[in-house]
Coordinates of C-alpha atoms and ligand atoms in Angstrom, one line a residue:
X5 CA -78.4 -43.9 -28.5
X6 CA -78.2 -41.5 -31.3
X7 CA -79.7 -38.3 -30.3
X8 CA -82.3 -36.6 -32.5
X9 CA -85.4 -34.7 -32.5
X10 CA -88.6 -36.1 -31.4
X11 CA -91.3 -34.9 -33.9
X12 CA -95.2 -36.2 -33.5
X13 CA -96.3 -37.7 -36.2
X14 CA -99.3 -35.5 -36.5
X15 CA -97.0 -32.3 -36.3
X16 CA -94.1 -33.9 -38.5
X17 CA -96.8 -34.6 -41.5
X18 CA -98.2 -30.6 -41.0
X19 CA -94.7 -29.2 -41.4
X20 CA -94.0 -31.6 -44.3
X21 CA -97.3 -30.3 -45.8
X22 CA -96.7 -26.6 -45.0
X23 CA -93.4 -26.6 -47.1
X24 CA -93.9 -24.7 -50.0
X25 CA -91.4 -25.8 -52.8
X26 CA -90.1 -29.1 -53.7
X27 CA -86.5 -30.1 -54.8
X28 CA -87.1 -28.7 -58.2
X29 CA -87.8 -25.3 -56.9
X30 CA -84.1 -25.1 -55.8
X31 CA -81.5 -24.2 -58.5
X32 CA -78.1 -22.8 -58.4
X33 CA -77.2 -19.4 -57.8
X34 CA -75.5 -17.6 -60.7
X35 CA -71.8 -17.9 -60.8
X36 CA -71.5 -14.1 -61.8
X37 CA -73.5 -11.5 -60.0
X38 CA -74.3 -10.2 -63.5
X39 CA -71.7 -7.8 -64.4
X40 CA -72.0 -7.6 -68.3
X41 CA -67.8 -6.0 -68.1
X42 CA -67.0 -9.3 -65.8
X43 CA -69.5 -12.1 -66.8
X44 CA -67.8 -14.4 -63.7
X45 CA -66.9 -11.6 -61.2
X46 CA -69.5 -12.0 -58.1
X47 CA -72.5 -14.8 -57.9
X48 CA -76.0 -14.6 -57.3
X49 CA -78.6 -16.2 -55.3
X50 CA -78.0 -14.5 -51.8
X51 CA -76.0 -11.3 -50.7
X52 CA -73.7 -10.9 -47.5
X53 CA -73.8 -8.9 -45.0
X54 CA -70.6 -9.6 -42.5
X55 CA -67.2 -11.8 -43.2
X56 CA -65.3 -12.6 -40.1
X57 CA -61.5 -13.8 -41.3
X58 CA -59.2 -15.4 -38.8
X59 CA -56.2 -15.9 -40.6
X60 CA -52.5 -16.9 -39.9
X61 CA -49.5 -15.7 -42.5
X62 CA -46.0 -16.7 -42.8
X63 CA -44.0 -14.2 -44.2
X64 CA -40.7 -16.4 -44.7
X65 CA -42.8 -19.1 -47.3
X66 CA -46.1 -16.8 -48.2
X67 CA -48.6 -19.5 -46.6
X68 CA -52.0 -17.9 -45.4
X69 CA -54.4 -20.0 -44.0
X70 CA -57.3 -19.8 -42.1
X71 CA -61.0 -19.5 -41.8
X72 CA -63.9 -17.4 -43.2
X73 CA -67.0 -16.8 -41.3
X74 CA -69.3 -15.2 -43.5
X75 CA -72.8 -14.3 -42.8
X76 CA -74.9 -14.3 -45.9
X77 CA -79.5 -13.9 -46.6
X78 CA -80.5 -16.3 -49.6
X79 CA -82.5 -14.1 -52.6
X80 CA -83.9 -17.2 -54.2
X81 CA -84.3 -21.3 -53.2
X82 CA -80.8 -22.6 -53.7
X83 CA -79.9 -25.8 -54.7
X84 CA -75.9 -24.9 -54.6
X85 CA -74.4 -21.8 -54.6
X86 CA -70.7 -20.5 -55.5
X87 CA -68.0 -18.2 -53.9
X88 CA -65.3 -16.5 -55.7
X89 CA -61.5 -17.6 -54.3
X90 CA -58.3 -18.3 -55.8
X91 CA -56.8 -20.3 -52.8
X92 CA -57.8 -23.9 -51.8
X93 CA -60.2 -24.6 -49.8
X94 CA -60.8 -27.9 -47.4
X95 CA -63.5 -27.8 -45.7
X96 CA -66.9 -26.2 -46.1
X97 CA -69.8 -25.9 -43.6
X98 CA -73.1 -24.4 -43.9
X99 CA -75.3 -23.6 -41.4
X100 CA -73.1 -26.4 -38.9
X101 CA -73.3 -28.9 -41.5
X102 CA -70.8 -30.1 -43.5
X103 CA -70.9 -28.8 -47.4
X104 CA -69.7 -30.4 -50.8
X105 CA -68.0 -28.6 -52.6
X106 CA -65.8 -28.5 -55.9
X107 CA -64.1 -25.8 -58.1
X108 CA -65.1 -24.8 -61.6
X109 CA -64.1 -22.3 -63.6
X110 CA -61.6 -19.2 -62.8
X111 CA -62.3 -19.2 -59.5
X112 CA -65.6 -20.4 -58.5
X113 CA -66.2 -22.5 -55.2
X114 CA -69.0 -24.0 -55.6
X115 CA -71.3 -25.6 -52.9
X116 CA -73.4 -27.8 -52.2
X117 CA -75.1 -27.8 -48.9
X118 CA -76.4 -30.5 -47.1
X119 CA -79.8 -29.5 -48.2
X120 CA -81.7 -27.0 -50.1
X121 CA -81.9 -23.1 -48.8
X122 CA -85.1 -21.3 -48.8
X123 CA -85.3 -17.8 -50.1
X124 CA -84.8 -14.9 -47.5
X125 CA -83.4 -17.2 -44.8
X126 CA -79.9 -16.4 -43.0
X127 CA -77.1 -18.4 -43.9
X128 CA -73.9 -18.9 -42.3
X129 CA -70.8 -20.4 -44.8
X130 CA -67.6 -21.6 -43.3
X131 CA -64.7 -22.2 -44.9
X132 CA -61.6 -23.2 -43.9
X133 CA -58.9 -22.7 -46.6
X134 CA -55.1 -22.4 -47.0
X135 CA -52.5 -21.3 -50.1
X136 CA -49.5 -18.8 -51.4
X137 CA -51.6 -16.1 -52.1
X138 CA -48.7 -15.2 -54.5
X139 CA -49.1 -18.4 -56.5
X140 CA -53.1 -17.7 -57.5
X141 CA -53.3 -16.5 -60.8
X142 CA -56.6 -15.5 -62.0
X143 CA -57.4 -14.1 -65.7
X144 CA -53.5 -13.5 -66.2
X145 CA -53.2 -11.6 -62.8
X146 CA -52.2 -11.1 -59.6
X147 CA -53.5 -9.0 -57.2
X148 CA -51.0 -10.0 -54.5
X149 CA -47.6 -8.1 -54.4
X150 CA -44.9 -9.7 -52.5
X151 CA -42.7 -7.3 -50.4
X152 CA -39.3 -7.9 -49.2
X153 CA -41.2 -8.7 -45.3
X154 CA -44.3 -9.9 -46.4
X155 CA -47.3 -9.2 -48.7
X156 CA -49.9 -6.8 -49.7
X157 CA -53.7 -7.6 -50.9
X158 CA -54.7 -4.8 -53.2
X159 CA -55.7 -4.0 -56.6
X160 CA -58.7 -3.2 -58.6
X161 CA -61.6 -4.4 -59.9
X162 CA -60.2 -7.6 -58.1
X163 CA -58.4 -8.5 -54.8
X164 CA -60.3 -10.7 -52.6
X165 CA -60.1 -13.8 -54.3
X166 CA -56.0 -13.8 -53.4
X167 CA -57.2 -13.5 -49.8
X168 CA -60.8 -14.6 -48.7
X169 CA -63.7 -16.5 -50.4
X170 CA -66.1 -13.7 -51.2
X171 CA -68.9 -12.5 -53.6
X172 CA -66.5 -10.5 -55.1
X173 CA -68.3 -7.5 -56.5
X174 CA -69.2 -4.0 -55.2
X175 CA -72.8 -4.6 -56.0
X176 CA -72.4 -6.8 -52.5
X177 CA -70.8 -4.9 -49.7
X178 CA -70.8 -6.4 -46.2
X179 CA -69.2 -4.9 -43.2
X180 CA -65.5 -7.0 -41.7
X181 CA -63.8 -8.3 -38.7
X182 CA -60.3 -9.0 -39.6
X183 CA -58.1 -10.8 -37.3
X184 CA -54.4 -11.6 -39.1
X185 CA -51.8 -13.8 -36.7
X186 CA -48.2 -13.1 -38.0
X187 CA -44.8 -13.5 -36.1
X188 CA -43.5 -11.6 -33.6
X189 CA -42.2 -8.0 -35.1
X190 CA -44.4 -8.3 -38.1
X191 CA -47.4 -6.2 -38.1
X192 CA -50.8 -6.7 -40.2
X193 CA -52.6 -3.6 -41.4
X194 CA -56.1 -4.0 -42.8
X195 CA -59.2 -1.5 -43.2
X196 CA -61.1 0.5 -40.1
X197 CA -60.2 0.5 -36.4
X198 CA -57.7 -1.7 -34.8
X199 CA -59.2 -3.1 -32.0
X200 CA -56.8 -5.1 -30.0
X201 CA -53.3 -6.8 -30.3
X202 CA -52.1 -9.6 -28.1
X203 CA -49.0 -12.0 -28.7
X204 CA -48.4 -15.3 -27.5
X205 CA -45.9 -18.1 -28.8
X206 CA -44.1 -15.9 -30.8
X207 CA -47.2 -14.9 -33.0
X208 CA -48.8 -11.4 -32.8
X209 CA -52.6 -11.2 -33.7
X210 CA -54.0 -7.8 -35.2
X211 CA -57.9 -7.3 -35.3
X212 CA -59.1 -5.4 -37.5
X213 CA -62.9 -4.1 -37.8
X214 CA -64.1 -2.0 -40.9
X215 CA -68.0 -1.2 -39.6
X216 CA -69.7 0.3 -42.3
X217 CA -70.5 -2.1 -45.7
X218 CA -67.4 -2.4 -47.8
X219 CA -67.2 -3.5 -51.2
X220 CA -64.7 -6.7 -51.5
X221 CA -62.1 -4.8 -53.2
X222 CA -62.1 -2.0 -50.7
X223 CA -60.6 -4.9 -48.6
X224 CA -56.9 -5.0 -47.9
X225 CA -54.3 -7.0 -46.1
X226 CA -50.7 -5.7 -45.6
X227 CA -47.9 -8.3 -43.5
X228 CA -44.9 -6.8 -43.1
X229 CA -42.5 -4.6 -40.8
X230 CA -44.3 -1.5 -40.5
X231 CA -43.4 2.2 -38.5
X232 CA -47.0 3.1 -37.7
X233 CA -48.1 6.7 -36.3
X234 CA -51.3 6.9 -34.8
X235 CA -53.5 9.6 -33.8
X236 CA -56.9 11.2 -33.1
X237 CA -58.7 13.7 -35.5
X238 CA -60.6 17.3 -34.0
X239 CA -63.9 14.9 -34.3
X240 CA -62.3 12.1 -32.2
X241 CA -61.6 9.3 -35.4
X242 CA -58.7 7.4 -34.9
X243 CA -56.2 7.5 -37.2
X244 CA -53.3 5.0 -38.0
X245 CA -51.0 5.2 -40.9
X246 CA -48.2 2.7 -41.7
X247 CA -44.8 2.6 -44.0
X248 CA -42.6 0.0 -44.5
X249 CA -39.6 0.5 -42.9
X250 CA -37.7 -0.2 -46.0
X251 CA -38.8 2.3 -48.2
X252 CA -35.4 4.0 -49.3
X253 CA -35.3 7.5 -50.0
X254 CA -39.0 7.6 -50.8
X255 CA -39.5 7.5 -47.1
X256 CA -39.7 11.2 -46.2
X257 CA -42.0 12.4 -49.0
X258 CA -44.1 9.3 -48.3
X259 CA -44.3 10.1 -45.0
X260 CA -44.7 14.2 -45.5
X261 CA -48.1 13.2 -47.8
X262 CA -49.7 10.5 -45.9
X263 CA -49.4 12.9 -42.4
X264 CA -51.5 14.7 -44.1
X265 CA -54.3 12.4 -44.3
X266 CA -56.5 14.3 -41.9
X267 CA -56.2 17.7 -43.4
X268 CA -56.6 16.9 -46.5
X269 CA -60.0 14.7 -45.1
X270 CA -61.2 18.0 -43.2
X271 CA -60.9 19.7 -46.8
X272 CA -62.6 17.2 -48.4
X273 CA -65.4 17.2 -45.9
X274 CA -66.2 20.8 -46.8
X275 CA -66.7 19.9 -50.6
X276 CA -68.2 16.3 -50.3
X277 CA -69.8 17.0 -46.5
X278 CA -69.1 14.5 -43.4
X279 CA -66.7 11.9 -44.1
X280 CA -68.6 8.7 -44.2
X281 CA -66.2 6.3 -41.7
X282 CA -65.1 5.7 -38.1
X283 CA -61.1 5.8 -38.7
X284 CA -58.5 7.1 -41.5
X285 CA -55.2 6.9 -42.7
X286 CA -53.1 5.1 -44.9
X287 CA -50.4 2.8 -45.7
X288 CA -47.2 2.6 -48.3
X289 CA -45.9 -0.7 -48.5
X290 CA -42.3 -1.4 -49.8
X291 CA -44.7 -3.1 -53.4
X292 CA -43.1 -3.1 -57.4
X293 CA -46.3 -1.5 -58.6
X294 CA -46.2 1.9 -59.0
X295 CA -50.1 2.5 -58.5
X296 CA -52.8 3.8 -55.4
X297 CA -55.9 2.3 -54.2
X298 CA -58.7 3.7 -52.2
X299 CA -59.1 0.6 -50.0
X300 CA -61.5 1.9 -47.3
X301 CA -60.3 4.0 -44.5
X302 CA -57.1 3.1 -45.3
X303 CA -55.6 3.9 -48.9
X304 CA -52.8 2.2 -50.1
X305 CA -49.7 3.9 -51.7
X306 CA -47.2 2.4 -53.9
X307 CA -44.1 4.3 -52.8
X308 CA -43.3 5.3 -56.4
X309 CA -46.4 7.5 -55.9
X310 CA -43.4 9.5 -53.5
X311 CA -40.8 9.2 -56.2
X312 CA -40.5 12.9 -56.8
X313 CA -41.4 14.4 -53.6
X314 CA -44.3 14.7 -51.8
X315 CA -47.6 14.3 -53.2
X316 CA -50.6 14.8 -51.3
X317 CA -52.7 15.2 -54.5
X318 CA -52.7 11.4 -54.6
X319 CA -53.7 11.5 -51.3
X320 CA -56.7 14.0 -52.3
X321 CA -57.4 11.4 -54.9
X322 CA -57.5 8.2 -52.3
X323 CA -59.9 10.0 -49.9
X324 CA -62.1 11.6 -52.1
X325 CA -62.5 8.1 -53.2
X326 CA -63.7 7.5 -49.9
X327 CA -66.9 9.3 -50.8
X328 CA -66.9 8.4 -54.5
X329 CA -66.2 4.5 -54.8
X330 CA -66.0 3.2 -51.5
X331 CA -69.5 4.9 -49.6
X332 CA -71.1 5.2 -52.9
X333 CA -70.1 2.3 -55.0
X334 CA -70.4 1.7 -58.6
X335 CA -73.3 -0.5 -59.5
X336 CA -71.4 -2.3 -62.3
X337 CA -67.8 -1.8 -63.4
X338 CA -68.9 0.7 -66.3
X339 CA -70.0 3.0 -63.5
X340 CA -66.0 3.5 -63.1
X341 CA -66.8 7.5 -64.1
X342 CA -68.7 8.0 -60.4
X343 CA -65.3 6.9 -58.6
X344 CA -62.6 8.2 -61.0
X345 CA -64.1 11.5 -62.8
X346 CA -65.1 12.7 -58.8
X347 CA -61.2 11.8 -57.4
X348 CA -59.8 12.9 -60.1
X349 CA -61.8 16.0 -59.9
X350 CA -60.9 17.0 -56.7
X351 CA -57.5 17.1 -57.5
X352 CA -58.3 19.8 -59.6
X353 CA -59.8 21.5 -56.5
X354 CA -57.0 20.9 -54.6
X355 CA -55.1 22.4 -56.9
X356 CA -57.2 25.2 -56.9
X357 CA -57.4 25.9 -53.7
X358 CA -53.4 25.5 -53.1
X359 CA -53.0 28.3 -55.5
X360 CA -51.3 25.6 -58.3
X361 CA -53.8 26.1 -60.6
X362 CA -57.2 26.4 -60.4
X363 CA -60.0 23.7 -62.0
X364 CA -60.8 25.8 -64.9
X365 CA -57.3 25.6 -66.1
X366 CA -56.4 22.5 -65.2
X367 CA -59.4 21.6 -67.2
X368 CA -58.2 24.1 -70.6
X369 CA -54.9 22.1 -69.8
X370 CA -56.0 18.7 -70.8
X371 CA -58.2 19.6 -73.3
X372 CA -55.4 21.3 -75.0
X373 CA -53.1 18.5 -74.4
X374 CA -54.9 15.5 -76.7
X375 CA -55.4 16.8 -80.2
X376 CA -58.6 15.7 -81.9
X377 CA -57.3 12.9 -82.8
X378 CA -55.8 11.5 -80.1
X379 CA -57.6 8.0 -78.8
X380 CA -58.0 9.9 -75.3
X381 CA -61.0 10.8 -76.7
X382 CA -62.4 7.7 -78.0
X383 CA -62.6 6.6 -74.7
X384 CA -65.7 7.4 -73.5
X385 CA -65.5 7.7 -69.7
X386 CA -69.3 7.3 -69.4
X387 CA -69.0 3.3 -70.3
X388 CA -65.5 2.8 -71.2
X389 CA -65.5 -1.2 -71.4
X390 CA -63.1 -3.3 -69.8
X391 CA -60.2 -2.6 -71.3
X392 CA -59.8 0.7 -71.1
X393 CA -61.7 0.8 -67.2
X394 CA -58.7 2.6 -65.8
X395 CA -57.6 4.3 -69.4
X396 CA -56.4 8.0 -68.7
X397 CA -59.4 9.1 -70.3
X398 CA -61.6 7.5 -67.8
X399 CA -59.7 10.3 -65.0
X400 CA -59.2 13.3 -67.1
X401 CA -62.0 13.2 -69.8
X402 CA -64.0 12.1 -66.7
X403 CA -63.0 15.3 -64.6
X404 CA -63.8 17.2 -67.9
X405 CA -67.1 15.9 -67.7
X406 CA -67.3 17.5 -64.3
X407 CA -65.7 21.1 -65.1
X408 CA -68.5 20.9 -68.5
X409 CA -71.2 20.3 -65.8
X410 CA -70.5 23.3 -63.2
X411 CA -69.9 25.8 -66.3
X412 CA -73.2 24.5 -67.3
X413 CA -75.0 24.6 -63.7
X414 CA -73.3 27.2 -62.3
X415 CA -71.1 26.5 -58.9
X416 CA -73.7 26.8 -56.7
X417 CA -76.0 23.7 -57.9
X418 CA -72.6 22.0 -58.8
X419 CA -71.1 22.0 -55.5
X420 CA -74.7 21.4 -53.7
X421 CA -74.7 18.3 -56.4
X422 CA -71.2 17.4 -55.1
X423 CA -72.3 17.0 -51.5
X424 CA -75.8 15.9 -52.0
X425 CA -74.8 12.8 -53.5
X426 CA -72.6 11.0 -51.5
X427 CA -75.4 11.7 -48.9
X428 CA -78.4 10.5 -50.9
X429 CA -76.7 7.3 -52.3
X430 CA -74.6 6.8 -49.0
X431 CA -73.0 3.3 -48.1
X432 CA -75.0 1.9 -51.3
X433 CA -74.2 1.6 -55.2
X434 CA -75.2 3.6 -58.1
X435 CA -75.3 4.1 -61.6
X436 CA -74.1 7.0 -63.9
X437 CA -77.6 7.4 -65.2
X438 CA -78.7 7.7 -61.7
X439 CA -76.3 10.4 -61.2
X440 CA -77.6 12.4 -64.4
X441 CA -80.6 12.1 -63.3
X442 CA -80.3 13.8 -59.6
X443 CA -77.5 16.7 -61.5
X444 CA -80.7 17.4 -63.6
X445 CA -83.2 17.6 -60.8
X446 CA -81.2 19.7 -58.5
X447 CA -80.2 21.9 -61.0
X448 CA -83.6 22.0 -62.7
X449 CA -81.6 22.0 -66.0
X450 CA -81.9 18.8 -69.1
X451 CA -78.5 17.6 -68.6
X452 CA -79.1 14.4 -71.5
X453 CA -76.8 16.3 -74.3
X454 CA -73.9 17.8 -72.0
X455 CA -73.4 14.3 -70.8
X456 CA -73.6 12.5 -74.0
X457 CA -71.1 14.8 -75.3
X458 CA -68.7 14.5 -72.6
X459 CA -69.3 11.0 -71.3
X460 CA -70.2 9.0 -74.1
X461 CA -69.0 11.0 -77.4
X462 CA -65.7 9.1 -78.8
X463 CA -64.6 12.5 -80.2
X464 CA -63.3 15.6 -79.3
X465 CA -66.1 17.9 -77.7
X466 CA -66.2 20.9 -79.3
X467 CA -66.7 24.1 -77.2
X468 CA -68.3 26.1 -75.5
X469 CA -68.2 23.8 -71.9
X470 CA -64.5 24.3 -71.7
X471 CA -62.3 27.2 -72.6
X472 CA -58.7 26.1 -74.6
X473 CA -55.9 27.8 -73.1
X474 CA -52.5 27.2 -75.2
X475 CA -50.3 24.4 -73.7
X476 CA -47.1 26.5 -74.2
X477 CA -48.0 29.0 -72.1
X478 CA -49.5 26.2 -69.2
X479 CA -46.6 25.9 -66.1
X480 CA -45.3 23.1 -66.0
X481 CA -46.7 22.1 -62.5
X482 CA -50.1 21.4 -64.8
X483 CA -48.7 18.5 -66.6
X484 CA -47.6 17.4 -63.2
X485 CA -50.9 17.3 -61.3
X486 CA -52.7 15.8 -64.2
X487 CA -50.0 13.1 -64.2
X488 CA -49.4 13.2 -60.2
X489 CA -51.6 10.0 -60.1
X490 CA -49.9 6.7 -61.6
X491 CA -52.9 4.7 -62.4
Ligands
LIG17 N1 -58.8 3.2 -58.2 C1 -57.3 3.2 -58.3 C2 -57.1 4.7 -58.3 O1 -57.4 5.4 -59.1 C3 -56.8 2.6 -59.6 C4 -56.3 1.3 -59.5 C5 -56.0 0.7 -60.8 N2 -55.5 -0.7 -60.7 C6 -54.3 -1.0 -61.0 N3 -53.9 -2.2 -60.8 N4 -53.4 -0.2 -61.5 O2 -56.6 5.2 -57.3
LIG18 ZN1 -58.9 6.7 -58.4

C-alpha cells in the first residue's frame, strides 16, 4: 500500500483551520532583486544563505555539469520564485519534491514548487544542470574566458550565472562549499580553503570552502594546469596561490607580485585593521582579458596585469578590495565608489609608503592630468550609472574624493574612518550615503558639500581640497601607478 501520513480528522481540520493565508496570498518573487542600474540582476522573495556546488568539467569540450544545493529563508509567501543561470537546467527539486520550472527572460529560472512557501520558512532548491559555460551569452557578454587548459569564471558585476544558479547580486551573500571533479593533472581553484583532494578513475576532485558570506560575483572557478605554492601566514591563514603553467614570459613578474600577497595583506591590515577571511592568495590564469578581480580570498590576475614587470600595486588593489567590496559590499551597483575609490586609494598609499610617490601627489597628479574639460569629470564616481560603472573616473576621481576628505578631516579621523568602517559594516552591504554619514560623525565635521563636489559634481572641482602640481614636472612612475591597474 501507498505509505502516507495518518492525520485524525479532528487534528487534520485544526491545522487546516490554523493556516493563515490562502492561495492568493502566494505571489511570485521579483525577478530582480531591485537594482535600479540592473532591473533583472538578482530576485526577490527569499535570500540565501549557503550554496553547495558539486560539479564535474571537461576541459577538452568545455562541458560543466552538475548540481547546486542551495539553502535559502523565504521573505514573503511564494507562489514561484526565480534563479538567475545562463546554463540549462533539468531538474529542479524543492524541499525533496520535484519543481516546475521554465525559463524567461535573460536568464531567469523560474520555479514552481510543488506548493506554496510560507514567509520565513527554510528552503532547500536543487538543481541539477549541465552546459558550455563558454556558449552562455547574457546581455552581449561573457563572463567565462576559455584558456588554452581549461576555463576561468570571473568578471564583474556578473559571473555566476556562467557557473551556478544563484541570486546573483551582492545585496545576497551566502557562504560556499565548492567541490569541482576535473581529470587527472588538471587542478580547480576556487575561493577560501582547500579542504581535501582525492582522485579516482582518472578524475581529481578539489573542495573548496569560502566560510564567511560572499557576494556571487566574489565567486570564482579556474580549471586548468596550475603550479600552485602554498603557505602559512605569521597568524596561521593558509595561503595558496596558482599560475598557469603557460604563462610565457609574464611568468616571473606574475609570480614576483602575487608572492607577495601576504605582505602586502599584513600592510593593509595596519590601514584597514584585521583582514576579514580564513585564507589568501591569488591566481593568474593563462585568460585574453587584460583585467583583475577581487574574487574573495583569492584575486584573479589577467597576466597582462605582469606585462611590464612586476606589479604588486594591483595586488594592493585586489586585497584592499578584500575589505572594500567583498566584506563590505555595495548595496546596489551605484555604490561602485565604496569598492573602487578605497582600492584605488590604497594604491596611492602604497605608493606612498614605497617612497614612489606619496597620496598627495599622486592625487595633484591626476587632477592635473584631465583638463576641465575632459569627460573624466563628468563622471560622477558617487552614482556613475551603468555605463560608465568601471569608467576611469569611478577609480581616480573616486580616490580624489578620498585625498579631498583627509585634507578636510585631517589624518587622524581619516585613517580612524578607514579602519572603522570595514569593522562597523563588516561581512554586510552599504551605501555611499551610509558612508557620509559615519565620515561625518566620526569626524564631527558636515561633510554634505565636500562630497557633492567630489562625488556627484560632473565638473572639475575647483580648489582648495587638492593642490595642482604641474604634470611636466610629475616622474614618470606617476602616470604608471595611476594606470598600473587595467580595468
Ligand atoms: N573590480 C575590478 C577591479 O577593479 C574591475 C573589474 C571590471 N570588469 C571587467 N570586466 N573589466 O579590480
Ligand atoms: Zn577594483
Amino acid at each position: 500500500m501507498h505509505r502516507r501520513l495518518i492525520v485524525p480528522g479532528a487534528l487534520a481540520a485544526s491545522l487546516l483551520l490554523a493556516i493563515p493565508a490562502t492561495a492568493a496570498d502566494y505571489t511570485p518573487g521579483a525577478p530582480g532583486i531591485g537594482d535600479p542600474y540592473y532591473p533583472d540582476y538578482g530576485n526577490g522573495g527569499y535570500d540565501v544563505s549557503h550554496y553547495d556546488l558539486r560539479l564535474k568539467y571537461q576541459p577538452a569540450t568545455d562541458l560543466l555539469e552538475g548540481t547546486a544545493t542551495i539553502l535559502a529563508t523565504t521573505t514573503q509567501n511564494l507562489s514561484r520564485f526565480n534563479l538567475d543561470l545562463g546554463l540549462k537546467a533539468s531538474e529542479v527539486r524543492v524541499n525533496g519534491r520535484k519543481a516546475a520550472f521554465t525559463t524567461s527572460g535573460v536568464q531567469e529560472l523560474e520555479i514552481t514548487p510543488a506548493a506554496g512557501l510560507p514567509k520565513g520558512a527554510p528552503v532547500t532548491v536543487v538543481v541539477k544542470y549541465a552546459g558550455k559555460p563558454s556558449e552562455v551569452k547574457l546581455y552581449g557578454f561573457t563572463s567565462w574566458q576559455r584558456t588554452p587548459d581549461g576555463g576561468v569564471a570571473a568578471n564583474e558585476p556578473e559571473a555566476a550565472a556562467w557557473w551556478f544558479p544563484s541570486n546573483d547580486h551582492p545585496r545576497d551573500k551566502a557562504t560556499y562549499d565548492v567541490s569541482v571533479s576535473v581529470p587527472d593533472g588538471t587542478q580547480a581553484i576556487s575561493n577560501g580553503v582547500l579542504q581535501s583532494t582525492s582522485s579516482k578513475l582518472g578524475w581529481t576532485r578539489y573542495n573548496w570552502r569560502s566560510a564567511k558570506p560572499q557576494a556571487t560575483y566574489l565567486a570564482t572557478l579556474a580549471v586548468g594546469k596550475f603550479d600552485i605554492t602554498t603557505d602559512t601566514t605569521a597568524s596561521g591563514l593558509p595561503v595558496l596561490n596558482a599560475y598557469s603553467k603557460d604563462l610565457g614570459a609574464n611568468a616571473g613578474a606574475a609570480r614576483a607580485s602575487v608572492e607577495r600577497t601576504t605582505e602586502a595583506a599584513e600592510w593593509l591590515e595596519s590601514v584597514f585593521g584585521p583582514y576579514p577571511f580564513d585564507s589568501l592568495g591569488g591566481y593568474v590564469p593563462n585568460v585574453p582579458s587584460r583585467f583583475a578581480l577581487e574574487t574573495q580570498t583569492r584575486p584573479f590576475y589577467s597576466p597582462r596585469q605582469f606585462a611590464n614587470g612586476s606589479n604588486v600595486s594591483v595586488v594592493v588593489h585586489e586585497l584592499a578590495h578584500q575589505w572594500y567590496g567583498d566584506s563590505v559590499s555595495v548595496h546596489g551597483w551605484k555604490d561602485i565608489w565604496l569598492n573602487e575609490g578605497f582600492a584605488s586609494y590604497s594604491q596611492w598609499l602604497w605608493s606612498e609608503k614605497e617612497g614612489e610617490g606619496t597620496a598627495q601627489e599622486l592625487a595633484d597628479y591626476v587632477y592635473a592630468s584631465h583638463p576641465a574639460d575632459d569627460p573624466f569629470w563628468q563622471v560622477a564616481p558617487g552614482d556613475p550609472g551603468p555605463e560608465n560603472q568601471f569608467d576611469g573616473a569611478v577609480y581616480d576621481r573616486g580616490a580624489l574624493a578620498l585625498q579631498a576628505l583627509r585634507n578636510e578631516i585631517g589624518d587622524r579621523a581619516f585613517f580612524k574612518i578607514l579602519k572603522g568602517w570595514p569593522q562597523k559594516k563588516a561581512y554586510g552591504n552599504a551605501t555611499v550615503a551610509e558612508f557620509v554619514r559615519y565620515a561625518e560623525k566620526v569626524s564631527g565635521k558636515s561633510l554634505g558639500a565636500l562630497f557633492d563636489t567630489w562625488l556627484y559634481a560632473t565638473e572639475r572641482p575647483a580648489l582648495p581640497g587638492v593642490r595642482v602640481a604641474g604634470v611636466p614636472d610629475a616622474p614618470e612612475s606617476w602616470a604608471d601607478i595611476a594606470r598600473s591597474h587595467e580595468r
